[in-house]
């Protein structure tokens, strides 16, 4: 199983990149099973893929905590058996890919062991896929706690803004010093450039990451977004999609 | 250990339901008769020993038959007795289409296992119940369970390899013989005929839960011990809930190997 996680500042284009990577990979007819994980609690990936989510890992987590609170030893044994059922139920299986949403957590408190319990079950599920793509958040916490602790490729997306680059540098730092996420390769994607291609190289140097590629400002993305149309349906020759194809080649993912 | 509660009354009722359907219920061939045949049967169908199976996932695209999907009715029952006369050993009943005649369908599902135990045999009822899931023990057979519910996916490959209710029933019977020396007789019934037929067993299942509830004695073992690296839980008001969840992790990891 190969895995890619996408991280970066809020609004940098993580979800757009994830959706476009999916489009390119599916379009190539790459054999194998693809799992997309929306690790952003706000859940932006589903609409970008044209899906609506019924059950999230967050829902399952709530259910577990609720049933455990009710107590009783018998319940424990039953919950232990039920975790896999629920995860399987939460998995949306489509023709060309499957989808799992981490979702929101409503219960206060950390309940770290619940995450362990869920991750145990998710790990078994992940093994059955050939490629897992995770649309994450800047903190990497959701991915780490709820999905997996190491990925093959970690893609950090930024836009040309100063804050975007600072966040990118911060993520790189977290990975290197706190080992919150292990990855074989880490690379920067510069999104939403208008003309000046040099920006990407410059930002990569600044942040200290290898540049995977740049994605231009793409009017189709804006249009699809305003119409609520899934980005998965972008035209194949849309500048963003073409750029993402190059990025996947650079990273030797496809 | 306290003496096991038995389900004689529920077994009689389950059988009365099956008999009530008369000729609609098929009696399938059990794929073995002697002890030696059981061994070669297990090898032929790839039935793994308890705790030795590999976690199995059957994805929708590889699924040939889906039994008891969350949106359909499903029920599972394991009922035991010390009265051997109540059980017809090595018998498999089927009401509804067999796996190879479903054509990619999603079917409601009842799986009922009836056991005669040797007098005085004592066992953790939880393990008697969990053996029915054959978790990870049959290739191309994925099972997911909630209390009282059972969701099964059979892969296309498994079907090509000959998996049907005769084989599944045989595997269940063989598994019970193997896992529990106190199992003297084992009988299995499958219902795929319709939601209403499956639902006929609901009240039996409800009673069973109440009876078994007083009886469950689970022992926790030390494997799968959990350490929380992230936080100091000492001052946490929810500590008890987390401790319980740690127990569940242990139970689940233990269950995975069973
Ligand atoms: N290359 C691009 N061209 C035009 N619009 C873009 C481009 N990339 C992203 N956008 C737009 O920018 C907005 C933010 O993008 P996106 O949702 O992908 O970011 P995100 O990093 O996933 O955000 P969040 O942190 O909120 O999940 C969206 O409205 C999206 O349509
Ligand atoms: Mg997003």
XYZ file of C-alpha atoms and ligand atoms in Angstrom:
544
model
C 0.000 0.000 0.000
C 1.263 3.448 -0.965
C 0.137 6.513 0.902
C 0.066 10.233 0.289
C -0.971 12.867 2.792
C -1.701 16.464 1.893
C -1.160 19.215 4.435
C -0.874 23.003 4.421
C -2.423 26.231 5.606
C -6.213 26.532 5.700
C -7.483 27.422 2.252
C -4.136 26.740 0.548
C -5.734 24.228 -1.798
C -5.322 20.846 -0.043
C -8.754 19.634 -1.006
C -8.498 20.917 -4.571
C -5.119 19.174 -4.938
C -6.452 15.920 -3.450
C -9.446 15.942 -5.790
C -7.272 16.682 -8.828
C -4.737 13.984 -7.918
C -7.614 11.549 -7.656
C -8.872 12.624 -11.037
C -5.491 12.165 -12.684
C -4.824 8.800 -11.068
C -8.250 7.404 -11.889
C -8.024 8.840 -15.398
C -4.830 6.905 -16.050
C -6.699 3.749 -15.226
C -3.989 2.802 -12.758
C -4.875 -0.647 -11.553
C -5.522 -1.078 -7.876
C -7.806 0.096 -5.179
C -7.797 3.709 -4.110
C -8.967 4.983 -0.739
C -9.527 8.666 -0.117
C -9.586 9.824 3.457
C -10.974 13.173 4.461
C -9.049 13.920 7.627
C -10.354 17.469 7.810
C -13.108 17.681 10.440
C -14.897 20.250 8.295
C -15.210 17.614 5.600
C -14.515 19.463 2.360
C -13.347 16.505 0.305
C -16.690 14.739 -0.060
C -18.357 17.558 -2.005
C -15.209 18.012 -4.100
C -15.637 14.363 -5.100
C -19.377 14.675 -5.536
C -20.254 12.570 -2.485
C -22.407 13.062 0.551
C -21.264 11.469 3.761
C -23.520 9.392 5.967
C -21.264 8.066 8.696
C -17.913 9.450 9.791
C -15.270 8.029 12.091
C -16.301 10.869 14.416
C -19.814 9.426 14.596
C -18.447 6.004 15.447
C -16.235 7.530 18.106
C -19.246 9.235 19.686
C -21.170 6.016 19.608
C -18.377 4.125 21.308
C -17.983 6.719 24.036
C -21.734 6.809 24.559
C -22.063 3.072 24.864
C -19.067 2.802 27.158
C -20.511 5.515 29.392
C -23.626 3.428 29.749
C -21.296 0.815 31.125
C -21.460 -2.896 31.733
C -18.908 -5.499 30.952
C -20.963 -7.253 28.368
C -21.153 -4.037 26.439
C -17.374 -3.879 26.248
C -17.088 -7.221 24.518
C -19.801 -6.207 22.131
C -18.201 -2.877 21.352
C -14.913 -4.627 20.691
C -16.617 -6.692 18.032
C -18.619 -3.806 16.644
C -15.757 -1.498 15.695
C -15.023 -3.274 12.423
C -18.681 -3.400 11.525
C -19.024 0.328 11.968
C -15.869 1.174 10.044
C -16.996 -0.996 7.152
C -20.370 0.699 7.262
C -18.712 4.120 7.184
C -16.695 3.216 4.104
C -18.282 4.562 0.940
C -17.392 2.171 -1.860
C -17.629 3.613 -5.340
C -16.683 2.187 -8.663
C -13.307 3.860 -8.995
C -12.431 4.588 -5.377
C -13.545 4.259 -1.770
C -13.981 7.071 0.686
C -13.775 7.483 4.438
C -14.418 10.674 6.412
C -12.828 11.312 9.778
C -15.465 13.893 10.633
C -16.016 15.960 13.695
C -15.549 15.043 17.283
C -18.241 16.401 19.501
C -17.419 14.909 22.853
C -15.123 16.994 25.000
C -12.053 15.367 26.429
C -9.320 13.521 24.664
C -10.315 9.859 24.914
C -7.015 8.917 23.301
C -7.692 5.199 23.594
C -10.734 5.529 21.350
C -8.430 6.745 18.643
C -6.237 3.716 19.191
C -9.223 1.457 18.991
C -10.349 3.028 15.738
C -6.885 3.167 14.264
C -6.470 -0.550 14.934
C -9.549 -1.201 12.815
C -8.636 1.356 10.152
C -5.172 -0.146 9.774
C -6.686 -3.478 8.796
C -8.863 -1.735 6.252
C -5.980 0.286 4.781
C -3.994 -2.862 4.074
C -6.486 -3.803 1.419
C -5.866 -0.708 -0.668
C -3.086 -0.032 -3.132
C -3.128 3.717 -2.713
C -4.390 5.856 0.154
C -4.670 9.617 -0.256
C -5.365 11.686 2.822
C -6.682 15.233 2.697
C -5.379 16.557 5.982
C -5.124 19.719 7.961
C -2.102 21.825 8.835
C -1.561 20.266 12.239
C -1.268 16.656 11.043
C -2.930 15.701 14.327
C -6.044 14.239 12.792
C -4.053 12.062 10.444
C -1.708 10.948 13.160
C -4.360 10.202 15.731
C -7.073 8.833 13.555
C -5.600 7.402 10.406
C -1.924 6.524 10.271
C 1.405 7.517 11.688
C 3.568 7.297 8.646
C 3.027 7.982 4.969
C 5.167 7.512 1.887
C 4.717 11.035 0.591
C 3.782 14.120 2.497
C 2.768 16.977 0.234
C 2.678 20.417 1.777
C 0.594 22.903 -0.172
C 0.990 26.639 0.030
C -0.312 29.620 -1.853
C 2.028 32.519 -2.569
C 1.083 34.248 0.701
C 3.597 34.756 3.472
C 1.363 32.939 5.921
C 1.091 29.965 3.603
C 4.850 29.612 3.418
C 5.264 30.111 7.141
C 2.743 27.352 7.802
C 4.571 25.102 5.346
C 7.846 25.699 7.168
C 6.056 24.995 10.446
C 4.714 21.666 9.191
C 8.163 20.639 7.985
C 9.511 21.527 11.398
C 6.843 19.504 13.217
C 7.615 16.468 11.081
C 11.363 16.751 11.558
C 11.519 17.621 15.226
C 8.397 16.185 16.789
C 8.121 13.163 14.532
C 4.364 13.533 14.531
C 4.326 11.973 11.098
C 6.933 9.838 9.404
C 7.325 10.190 5.656
C 9.744 8.954 3.013
C 9.465 12.089 0.966
C 8.241 15.535 1.778
C 7.639 18.090 -0.953
C 6.138 21.510 -1.489
C 3.379 22.384 -3.949
C 2.901 26.034 -4.793
C -0.737 26.657 -5.614
C -2.552 29.561 -7.255
C 0.362 31.215 -8.976
C -0.458 33.893 -11.487
C 2.326 34.077 -14.027
C 5.527 34.221 -12.016
C 6.776 30.612 -12.105
C 9.938 31.441 -10.176
C 7.821 31.872 -7.065
C 7.683 28.135 -6.494
C 11.452 27.578 -6.536
C 11.961 30.567 -4.321
C 9.392 29.423 -1.772
C 10.814 25.904 -1.746
C 14.260 27.266 -0.988
C 12.836 29.486 1.728
C 10.976 26.650 3.366
C 13.759 24.156 2.802
C 11.721 21.610 0.852
C 11.968 20.088 -2.567
C 9.476 21.577 -5.024
C 7.019 19.063 -6.421
C 5.476 21.616 -8.758
C 3.266 24.649 -9.166
C -0.447 24.886 -9.845
C -1.691 27.989 -11.646
C -4.771 29.920 -10.671
C -7.421 27.969 -12.569
C -10.670 29.658 -13.584
C -12.379 26.315 -13.936
C -11.750 25.593 -10.269
C -13.309 28.918 -9.338
C -16.270 28.271 -11.618
C -16.852 24.716 -10.427
C -16.587 25.898 -6.869
C -19.186 28.611 -7.313
C -21.560 26.169 -9.008
C -20.969 23.498 -6.377
C -19.738 21.146 -9.068
C -17.311 18.397 -7.989
C -13.693 19.131 -8.944
C -13.412 15.484 -9.928
C -15.314 16.480 -13.048
C -12.852 19.205 -14.132
C -11.846 18.984 -17.780
C -8.714 16.949 -18.318
C -6.961 19.840 -19.988
C -7.799 22.309 -17.238
C -4.526 24.055 -16.252
C -4.781 22.831 -12.645
C -5.279 19.214 -13.674
C -2.401 19.358 -16.149
C -0.140 20.789 -13.440
C -1.135 18.072 -10.984
C -0.228 15.445 -13.542
C 3.291 16.891 -13.606
C 3.423 16.945 -9.813
C 2.544 13.240 -9.591
C 5.235 12.469 -12.143
C 7.799 14.476 -10.185
C 6.938 12.568 -7.063
C 6.947 9.297 -8.992
C 3.523 8.547 -7.654
C 2.026 7.780 -10.980
C -16.872 -21.231 36.772
C -20.621 -21.021 37.295
C -22.743 -23.506 35.431
C -23.767 -22.437 31.958
C -27.285 -21.296 31.376
C -28.911 -23.380 28.654
C -31.404 -22.533 25.955
C -33.557 -25.639 25.669
C -36.742 -23.646 25.363
C -35.287 -21.350 22.703
C -33.924 -24.309 20.741
C -37.373 -25.887 20.688
C -38.869 -22.640 19.479
C -36.259 -22.152 16.758
C -36.905 -25.674 15.527
C -40.641 -25.127 15.583
C -40.177 -22.098 13.327
C -38.082 -24.140 10.874
C -40.595 -26.991 10.937
C -43.413 -24.549 10.384
C -41.898 -23.712 7.003
C -42.125 -27.381 6.073
C -40.855 -28.409 2.670
C -39.534 -24.927 1.937
C -36.567 -25.711 4.159
C -33.841 -27.668 2.383
C -31.564 -30.102 4.156
C -28.109 -29.632 2.776
C -25.451 -32.246 2.429
C -22.865 -31.989 5.185
C -19.489 -32.189 3.447
C -18.020 -34.838 5.786
C -18.957 -37.776 7.925
C -15.827 -39.081 9.613
C -13.148 -37.350 11.637
C -10.593 -37.843 8.844
C -12.955 -36.285 6.374
C -13.228 -33.220 8.540
C -9.473 -32.735 8.316
C -9.418 -33.026 4.547
C -12.512 -30.827 4.305
C -10.748 -28.120 6.306
C -7.731 -28.303 4.045
C -9.867 -28.232 0.927
C -11.825 -25.110 1.879
C -8.875 -23.419 3.589
C -10.475 -23.181 7.023
C -7.861 -21.658 9.316
C -7.375 -22.752 12.894
C -8.668 -20.476 15.564
C -6.366 -17.463 16.038
C -4.493 -18.285 12.863
C -6.566 -16.526 10.237
C -5.593 -13.346 8.441
C -7.845 -10.263 8.657
C -10.031 -10.351 5.581
C -11.657 -7.488 3.764
C -13.924 -8.105 0.817
C -14.562 -4.878 -1.056
C -17.900 -4.201 -2.754
C -16.402 -4.637 -6.211
C -15.174 -8.134 -5.335
C -18.382 -9.147 -3.605
C -20.557 -11.837 -5.130
C -23.122 -12.110 -2.335
C -23.881 -9.841 0.561
C -25.789 -11.255 3.519
C -27.371 -9.132 6.229
C -26.150 -5.769 4.906
C -26.772 -2.982 7.482
C -29.875 -1.981 5.524
C -31.279 -5.526 5.506
C -32.487 -7.633 8.383
C -29.985 -9.928 10.003
C -29.752 -12.045 13.077
C -27.307 -14.452 14.641
C -27.982 -16.970 17.332
C -25.928 -19.566 19.111
C -28.046 -21.733 21.386
C -26.778 -24.613 23.457
C -28.179 -27.370 25.587
C -26.995 -30.294 27.687
C -29.796 -32.407 26.216
C -28.380 -34.198 23.146
C -31.835 -35.249 22.000
C -32.645 -31.706 20.999
C -29.871 -31.521 18.406
C -29.533 -33.350 15.088
C -25.790 -33.624 14.721
C -24.161 -32.594 11.416
C -27.323 -31.212 9.952
C -27.600 -28.047 7.860
C -30.934 -26.406 7.067
C -31.406 -23.712 4.466
C -34.470 -21.624 3.787
C -33.903 -19.377 0.790
C -31.430 -19.197 -2.076
C -27.964 -20.712 -1.670
C -24.889 -18.523 -2.200
C -24.263 -19.683 -5.757
C -27.854 -18.989 -6.775
C -28.132 -15.399 -5.647
C -26.613 -13.610 -8.606
C -24.879 -10.790 -6.813
C -27.829 -10.161 -4.566
C -28.060 -8.560 -1.184
C -30.040 -10.876 1.054
C -31.432 -10.728 4.568
C -29.717 -13.239 6.786
C -30.242 -15.413 9.810
C -27.498 -17.730 11.014
C -28.554 -20.077 13.770
C -26.256 -22.521 15.468
C -27.541 -25.184 17.818
C -25.139 -27.096 20.024
C -25.374 -30.040 22.376
C -22.693 -29.819 25.049
C -21.306 -32.676 27.119
C -22.731 -32.750 30.627
C -20.708 -30.599 32.961
C -18.771 -28.907 30.165
C -17.957 -25.393 31.202
C -16.869 -22.610 28.911
C -16.873 -18.857 28.576
C -20.188 -18.221 26.795
C -18.631 -15.292 25.008
C -16.224 -17.586 23.191
C -19.045 -19.999 22.299
C -20.809 -17.081 20.687
C -17.841 -15.551 18.944
C -16.854 -18.825 17.253
C -19.915 -18.474 15.013
C -18.319 -15.563 13.162
C -15.435 -17.605 11.740
C -13.615 -14.289 11.788
C -10.778 -14.324 9.280
C -10.897 -18.108 9.060
C -12.356 -18.667 5.586
C -10.802 -17.208 2.429
C -13.023 -14.666 0.679
C -15.507 -14.641 3.525
C -15.748 -11.368 5.419
C -17.897 -11.040 8.474
C -18.796 -7.991 10.525
C -20.943 -8.183 13.625
C -22.912 -6.043 15.995
C -24.859 -7.480 18.894
C -27.593 -9.513 17.233
C -26.534 -8.535 13.728
C -24.357 -10.247 11.195
C -23.086 -8.821 7.919
C -21.300 -11.148 5.535
C -19.620 -10.627 2.205
C -18.634 -13.536 0.019
C -16.109 -12.777 -2.698
C -16.507 -13.839 -6.316
C -13.375 -15.911 -5.967
C -14.745 -17.754 -2.925
C -17.856 -18.591 -4.908
C -15.765 -19.887 -7.793
C -13.840 -21.947 -5.277
C -17.089 -23.579 -4.260
C -18.216 -21.735 -1.154
C -21.909 -22.356 -0.515
C -24.059 -22.949 2.552
C -23.127 -26.586 2.663
C -19.457 -25.620 2.927
C -20.147 -22.745 5.308
C -22.294 -24.937 7.520
C -19.612 -27.623 7.430
C -16.974 -25.062 8.363
C -19.061 -23.876 11.312
C -19.642 -27.405 12.552
C -15.963 -28.288 12.114
C -14.937 -25.101 13.916
C -17.162 -25.883 16.892
C -15.850 -29.437 17.152
C -12.277 -28.178 16.943
C -12.510 -25.241 19.267
C -14.609 -26.803 22.008
C -13.976 -30.346 23.141
C -17.276 -30.174 25.005
C -19.329 -29.791 21.820
C -20.966 -33.126 21.192
C -23.415 -32.237 18.443
C -23.757 -29.259 16.138
C -26.606 -28.240 13.866
C -26.821 -25.141 11.681
C -29.658 -23.241 10.009
C -29.396 -20.455 7.451
C -32.300 -18.256 6.382
C -32.029 -15.998 3.335
C -35.624 -16.258 2.144
C -36.821 -12.825 3.231
C -36.836 -10.168 5.912
C -40.013 -11.523 7.482
C -38.583 -15.023 7.814
C -35.422 -13.693 9.416
C -37.465 -11.567 11.792
C -39.215 -14.623 13.180
C -36.103 -15.287 15.232
C -35.922 -11.827 16.765
C -37.795 -12.621 19.947
C -35.655 -15.706 20.558
C -32.548 -13.570 20.172
C -33.889 -11.036 22.647
C -34.579 -13.714 25.254
C -31.174 -15.237 24.728
C -29.495 -11.971 25.497
C -31.291 -11.655 28.791
C -30.455 -15.177 29.827
C -26.830 -14.967 28.739
C -26.386 -11.553 30.312
C -26.395 -13.001 33.805
C -23.830 -15.495 32.810
C -21.095 -13.771 30.998
C -17.791 -13.954 32.722
C -15.104 -12.448 30.629
C -11.514 -12.740 31.568
C -9.096 -10.158 30.384
C -5.570 -11.112 29.549
C -2.535 -8.866 29.499
C -1.811 -8.861 25.788
C -2.563 -5.696 23.897
C -1.712 -3.622 26.924
C -2.124 0.019 26.314
C 0.025 2.982 27.215
C -1.187 6.494 26.548
C 1.741 8.555 25.350
C -0.081 11.716 24.637
C -1.371 12.983 27.931
C -1.301 12.600 31.610
C -4.641 11.018 32.292
C -4.435 11.155 36.084
C -6.429 14.324 36.460
C -8.847 13.558 33.695
C -12.470 13.302 34.734
C -13.155 10.808 31.979
C -10.509 8.406 33.093
C -12.965 5.644 33.787
C -14.370 5.761 30.299
C -10.874 5.608 28.841
C -9.947 2.695 31.075
C -12.977 0.865 29.797
C -11.999 1.608 26.243
C -8.535 0.205 26.928
C -10.231 -2.996 28.006
C -12.149 -2.998 24.759
C -8.931 -2.647 22.788
C -7.604 -5.710 24.561
C -10.799 -7.652 23.966
C -10.816 -6.708 20.332
C -7.195 -7.626 19.729
C -7.838 -10.854 21.515
C -10.952 -11.423 19.427
C -9.066 -10.753 16.202
C -6.826 -13.672 16.897
C -9.708 -15.992 17.625
N -5.453 26.597 -8.369
C -6.586 27.185 -7.973
N -7.242 28.044 -8.781
C -8.377 28.636 -8.400
N -8.971 28.431 -7.223
C -8.375 27.594 -6.361
C -7.171 26.920 -6.698
N -6.830 26.130 -5.649
C -7.776 26.309 -4.724
N -8.714 27.178 -5.139
C -9.881 27.630 -4.385
O -9.453 28.088 -3.129
C -10.362 27.725 -2.107
C -9.637 26.881 -1.052
O -9.204 25.675 -1.651
P -9.315 24.291 -0.915
O -10.657 24.116 -0.330
O -8.820 23.248 -1.825
O -8.274 24.563 0.260
P -8.010 23.708 1.559
O -6.566 23.853 1.852
O -8.556 22.364 1.393
O -8.878 24.521 2.594
P -9.355 24.065 4.049
O -8.183 24.269 4.928
O -10.476 24.974 4.341
O -9.754 22.634 3.918
C -11.478 26.976 -2.776
O -12.544 27.845 -2.996
C -10.854 26.516 -4.085
O -11.804 26.410 -5.091
Mg -9.959 21.248 2.560
